[in-house]
Short mmCIF file of C-alpha atoms in Angstrom, two decimals:
data_model
loop_
_atom_site.label_atom_id
_atom_site.label_comp_id
_atom_site.label_asym_id
_atom_site.label_seq_id
_atom_site.Cartn_x
_atom_site.Cartn_y
_atom_site.Cartn_z
CA MET A 1 1.16 -6.80 -20.07
CA THR A 2 -1.23 -7.40 -17.17
CA SER A 3 -3.08 -10.71 -17.41
CA ILE A 4 -6.03 -12.24 -15.60
CA ASP A 5 -7.98 -15.46 -15.62
CA LEU A 6 -11.78 -15.47 -15.89
CA ASN A 7 -13.52 -18.22 -13.94
CA ALA A 8 -17.21 -19.07 -13.69
CA ASP A 9 -19.29 -21.53 -11.68
CA LEU A 10 -20.68 -24.06 -14.16
CA GLY A 11 -22.56 -27.34 -14.20
CA GLU A 12 -24.90 -26.05 -11.52
CA GLY A 13 -27.89 -28.10 -12.57
CA PHE A 14 -29.33 -31.39 -11.44
CA GLY A 15 -31.23 -33.88 -13.56
CA ARG A 16 -33.65 -31.93 -15.75
CA TRP A 17 -33.07 -28.70 -13.84
CA LEU A 18 -30.63 -26.32 -15.51
CA LEU A 19 -29.23 -23.16 -13.95
CA THR A 20 -26.16 -22.03 -15.89
CA ASP A 21 -25.72 -21.55 -19.64
CA ASP A 22 -22.58 -23.68 -19.66
CA GLU A 23 -21.99 -23.86 -23.40
CA ARG A 24 -22.11 -20.12 -24.04
CA LEU A 25 -20.17 -19.21 -20.89
CA LEU A 26 -17.42 -21.61 -21.93
CA SER A 27 -16.89 -19.47 -25.01
CA VAL A 28 -15.92 -16.55 -22.74
CA VAL A 29 -14.19 -17.83 -19.59
CA THR A 30 -10.76 -19.43 -19.31
CA SER A 31 -11.45 -21.57 -16.22
CA ALA A 32 -14.59 -23.52 -15.29
CA ASN A 33 -15.49 -24.21 -11.66
CA VAL A 34 -17.52 -27.39 -12.13
CA ALA A 35 -20.01 -28.40 -9.44
CA CYS A 36 -19.11 -31.86 -8.16
CA GLY A 37 -22.51 -33.11 -7.02
CA PHE A 38 -22.63 -31.88 -3.42
CA HIS A 39 -24.26 -28.46 -3.92
CA ALA A 40 -25.30 -28.97 -7.54
CA GLY A 41 -24.42 -31.10 -10.52
CA ASP A 42 -24.72 -34.81 -11.20
CA ALA A 43 -22.69 -37.39 -13.11
CA ALA A 44 -24.19 -36.63 -16.52
CA THR A 45 -23.84 -32.87 -16.03
CA MET A 46 -20.23 -33.17 -14.86
CA ARG A 47 -19.37 -35.31 -17.87
CA ARG A 48 -21.05 -32.92 -20.31
CA VAL A 49 -19.38 -29.80 -18.91
CA CYS A 50 -15.96 -31.48 -18.87
CA GLU A 51 -16.36 -32.45 -22.53
CA LEU A 52 -17.42 -28.91 -23.48
CA ALA A 53 -14.59 -27.32 -21.49
CA ALA A 54 -11.94 -29.67 -22.86
CA GLY A 55 -13.14 -29.02 -26.40
CA ARG A 56 -12.67 -25.27 -25.92
CA GLY A 57 -9.37 -25.45 -24.07
CA VAL A 58 -10.94 -24.16 -20.85
CA ARG A 59 -9.30 -25.34 -17.62
CA ILE A 60 -11.45 -27.58 -15.41
CA GLY A 61 -11.64 -26.83 -11.70
CA ALA A 62 -13.37 -28.84 -8.97
CA GLN A 63 -15.85 -26.66 -7.11
CA VAL A 64 -16.13 -28.50 -3.83
CA SER A 65 -18.88 -27.86 -1.30
CA TYR A 66 -20.62 -28.94 1.84
CA ARG A 67 -23.09 -31.78 1.16
CA ASP A 68 -26.11 -29.49 0.73
CA LEU A 69 -28.12 -29.96 -2.47
CA ALA A 70 -31.28 -28.49 -0.95
CA GLY A 71 -29.52 -25.32 0.14
CA PHE A 72 -27.26 -24.99 -2.91
CA GLY A 73 -24.26 -25.19 -0.61
CA ARG A 74 -25.02 -21.82 0.91
CA ARG A 75 -26.13 -22.97 4.36
CA ALA A 76 -23.70 -22.97 7.27
CA MET A 77 -22.79 -26.51 8.34
CA ASP A 78 -20.52 -28.02 10.97
CA VAL A 79 -18.75 -31.04 9.48
CA PRO A 80 -16.05 -32.94 11.41
CA PRO A 81 -12.63 -32.24 9.83
CA ALA A 82 -11.85 -35.86 8.89
CA GLU A 83 -15.25 -36.21 7.24
CA LEU A 84 -14.90 -32.92 5.40
CA ALA A 85 -11.43 -33.83 4.12
CA ALA A 86 -12.76 -37.13 2.78
CA GLU A 87 -15.67 -35.37 1.08
CA MET A 88 -13.28 -32.90 -0.57
CA ALA A 89 -11.19 -35.74 -2.00
CA TYR A 90 -14.33 -37.61 -3.06
CA GLN A 91 -15.62 -34.65 -5.09
CA ILE A 92 -12.25 -33.98 -6.74
CA GLY A 93 -11.87 -37.64 -7.64
CA ALA A 94 -15.33 -37.85 -9.17
CA LEU A 95 -14.69 -34.86 -11.42
CA GLU A 96 -11.23 -36.15 -12.37
CA VAL A 97 -12.80 -39.25 -13.93
CA PHE A 98 -14.85 -37.14 -16.33
CA ALA A 99 -12.08 -34.62 -16.98
CA ARG A 100 -9.66 -37.38 -17.99
CA ALA A 101 -12.31 -39.09 -20.12
CA ALA A 102 -12.64 -35.78 -21.99
CA GLY A 103 -8.88 -35.61 -22.58
CA SER A 104 -8.21 -33.07 -19.84
CA ARG A 105 -7.70 -33.10 -16.07
CA VAL A 106 -8.78 -31.28 -12.93
CA ALA A 107 -6.46 -28.27 -12.87
CA TYR A 108 -7.39 -26.62 -9.56
CA VAL A 109 -9.82 -26.65 -6.62
CA LYS A 110 -12.19 -23.93 -5.41
CA PRO A 111 -14.62 -24.14 -2.48
CA HIS A 112 -18.21 -23.03 -3.03
CA GLY A 113 -20.73 -20.96 -1.10
CA ALA A 114 -20.83 -21.36 2.67
CA LEU A 115 -17.63 -23.39 2.64
CA TYR A 116 -15.81 -20.67 0.68
CA ASN A 117 -16.80 -18.06 3.23
CA ARG A 118 -16.14 -20.32 6.21
CA VAL A 119 -12.54 -21.08 5.26
CA VAL A 120 -11.68 -17.40 5.05
CA ARG A 121 -11.38 -17.37 8.87
CA ASP A 122 -12.01 -20.89 10.20
CA GLU A 123 -8.65 -22.64 10.55
CA GLU A 124 -10.10 -26.07 11.30
CA GLN A 125 -12.38 -26.16 8.28
CA ALA A 126 -9.70 -24.61 6.07
CA GLY A 127 -7.25 -27.27 7.20
CA ALA A 128 -9.76 -29.99 6.36
CA VAL A 129 -10.14 -28.64 2.82
CA VAL A 130 -6.36 -28.59 2.43
CA ASP A 131 -6.14 -32.16 3.73
CA GLY A 132 -8.73 -33.24 1.19
CA VAL A 133 -6.85 -31.62 -1.69
CA LEU A 134 -3.60 -33.25 -0.56
CA LEU A 135 -5.35 -36.61 -0.43
CA ALA A 136 -6.66 -36.21 -3.97
CA ASP A 137 -3.59 -34.62 -5.61
CA PRO A 138 -0.82 -32.75 -3.76
CA THR A 139 0.01 -30.70 -6.87
CA LEU A 140 -3.41 -29.07 -7.32
CA PRO A 141 -3.62 -25.27 -7.01
CA VAL A 142 -6.21 -23.88 -4.59
CA LEU A 143 -8.27 -20.86 -5.67
CA GLY A 144 -9.56 -18.55 -2.94
CA LEU A 145 -9.86 -15.15 -1.33
CA PRO A 146 -6.65 -13.16 -0.72
CA GLY A 147 -5.64 -13.25 2.94
CA SER A 148 -7.83 -16.25 3.74
CA ARG A 149 -6.85 -18.99 6.16
CA LEU A 150 -7.43 -21.44 3.32
CA LEU A 151 -4.71 -19.98 1.12
CA GLU A 152 -2.38 -19.53 4.08
CA LEU A 153 -2.66 -23.18 5.09
CA ALA A 154 -2.57 -24.41 1.49
CA GLY A 155 0.68 -22.53 0.92
CA LYS A 156 2.21 -23.93 4.10
CA ALA A 157 1.26 -27.43 2.91
CA GLY A 158 3.08 -26.88 -0.39
CA LEU A 159 -0.01 -26.44 -2.56
CA PRO A 160 0.08 -23.70 -5.22
CA VAL A 161 -2.28 -20.86 -4.23
CA VAL A 162 -4.18 -18.55 -6.56
CA THR A 163 -6.04 -15.44 -5.42
CA GLU A 164 -9.35 -14.38 -6.90
CA ALA A 165 -11.65 -11.37 -6.86
CA PHE A 166 -15.36 -10.75 -7.48
CA SER A 167 -16.51 -7.78 -9.49
CA ASP A 168 -20.21 -8.47 -8.80
CA ARG A 169 -19.90 -8.86 -5.02
CA ALA A 170 -19.64 -6.10 -2.44
CA TYR A 171 -16.53 -5.99 -0.26
CA THR A 172 -16.03 -4.96 3.33
CA ASP A 173 -13.23 -2.58 4.26
CA GLU A 174 -11.27 -5.65 5.44
CA GLY A 175 -11.32 -7.18 1.95
CA THR A 176 -13.85 -9.91 2.68
CA LEU A 177 -17.15 -10.42 0.86
CA VAL A 178 -20.32 -8.91 2.27
CA PRO A 179 -22.57 -11.87 3.23
CA ARG A 180 -25.27 -12.58 0.66
CA GLY A 181 -28.01 -12.09 3.24
CA GLN A 182 -27.13 -8.42 3.63
CA GLU A 183 -28.53 -5.67 1.44
CA GLY A 184 -26.20 -4.69 -1.39
CA ALA A 185 -24.11 -7.85 -1.17
CA VAL A 186 -24.50 -8.46 -4.91
CA VAL A 187 -23.66 -5.73 -7.43
CA THR A 188 -26.41 -5.87 -10.08
CA ASP A 189 -25.58 -2.80 -12.18
CA GLN A 190 -23.80 -4.17 -15.26
CA GLU A 191 -21.90 -0.96 -15.98
CA ALA A 192 -20.54 -1.04 -12.44
CA VAL A 193 -19.56 -4.70 -12.74
CA VAL A 194 -17.64 -4.05 -15.96
CA ALA A 195 -15.84 -1.03 -14.49
CA ARG A 196 -14.99 -2.93 -11.29
CA SER A 197 -13.60 -5.80 -13.36
CA VAL A 198 -11.16 -3.48 -15.12
CA ASP A 199 -10.17 -1.83 -11.83
CA LEU A 200 -9.48 -5.19 -10.22
CA ALA A 201 -7.48 -6.55 -13.13
CA ARG A 202 -5.49 -3.44 -14.00
CA ASP A 203 -5.12 -1.62 -10.67
CA GLY A 204 -5.64 -4.39 -8.11
CA GLU A 205 -8.24 -2.41 -6.19
CA VAL A 206 -11.99 -1.95 -5.87
CA ALA A 207 -14.46 0.24 -4.02
CA ALA A 208 -15.72 -1.39 -0.81
CA ARG A 209 -19.36 -0.99 0.23
CA SER A 210 -18.32 1.99 2.37
CA GLY A 211 -16.90 3.72 -0.70
CA ARG A 212 -13.31 3.27 0.44
CA ARG A 213 -10.84 1.96 -2.17
CA ILE A 214 -9.20 -1.25 -1.01
CA GLY A 215 -6.45 -3.40 -2.48
CA VAL A 216 -7.51 -6.79 -3.88
CA ARG A 217 -4.64 -8.40 -5.75
CA ALA A 218 -6.00 -11.33 -7.73
CA ARG A 219 -4.87 -13.63 -10.52
CA SER A 220 -8.41 -14.75 -11.34
CA LEU A 221 -11.72 -12.93 -11.62
CA CYS A 222 -14.97 -14.79 -10.85
CA LEU A 223 -18.03 -14.27 -13.05
CA HIS A 224 -21.16 -15.81 -11.54
CA GLY A 225 -23.00 -17.94 -14.05
CA ASP A 226 -26.32 -18.04 -12.19
CA THR A 227 -27.13 -14.33 -12.45
CA PRO A 228 -29.60 -12.94 -15.02
CA GLY A 229 -27.84 -11.99 -18.26
CA ALA A 230 -24.67 -13.77 -17.16
CA VAL A 231 -23.44 -14.59 -20.66
CA ASP A 232 -23.84 -11.07 -22.04
CA LEU A 233 -22.23 -9.62 -18.92
CA ALA A 234 -19.30 -12.03 -19.17
CA ARG A 235 -18.76 -11.02 -22.80
CA ARG A 236 -18.83 -7.34 -21.86
CA VAL A 237 -16.35 -7.90 -19.05
CA ARG A 238 -13.93 -9.77 -21.28
CA ALA A 239 -14.20 -7.17 -24.06
CA ALA A 240 -13.58 -4.34 -21.58
CA LEU A 241 -10.55 -6.11 -20.11
CA GLU A 242 -8.99 -6.73 -23.50
CA SER A 243 -9.68 -3.21 -24.74
CA SER A 244 -7.98 -1.82 -21.62
CA GLY A 245 -4.82 -3.79 -22.34
CA VAL A 246 -5.42 -6.76 -20.03
CA ARG A 247 -4.59 -10.19 -21.45
CA VAL A 248 -7.21 -12.82 -20.54
CA GLU A 249 -5.63 -16.22 -19.97
CA ALA A 250 -5.92 -19.22 -17.66
CA PHE A 251 -3.72 -19.35 -14.56
CA ALA A 252 -3.33 -23.14 -14.67
#
């Protein structure tokens, strides 16, 4: 039977500001990408989400980012490699404290936002992320885009690599994500998102923005938690996957 992991970006609040419905999303997903304080999240939020995830058997992942709270980690930044590696390890270590306190552990690492897109092609920045993961824990899997420099370098360094896909993001013909600043970068039609999820999980392909069908082999499917109606959409996606014969389970 085909299987796939469902991951979502969680803990993306700060202080009294809340963005994601963490508790309800954790009843649907199998892996939680927890913000580690650099693009969103704070100590109390990280602790709460780790406790909720551990209580539901959801795997905890460190969603590492550029240090960019004001821009939600979506602004391009140039960070020296040694500094970026240290910041990666710092974020993973901070989340590990709360994961272990909740009776769990950090099970994988996933970059966020501008960093995620940068390490698709930028070897220097991708290498810095890999160095940071190795510094924190050389056994941690790295979650990222198929064909990215990040996964290539992580694999060469001996880190487990896990590919992911996005059913609510538009793809180029080359298999990369259409930048958020471009029209049509985010797929908002829920019926389309559900259908694309099944296509990705069962057939390993999706329609690019041009209409061309492209191959996207992924072990995990990302569901964005900050979109309107995210919980209901996540439930619909999971129900559609299971009814089509796809087993939903964590990769880690």
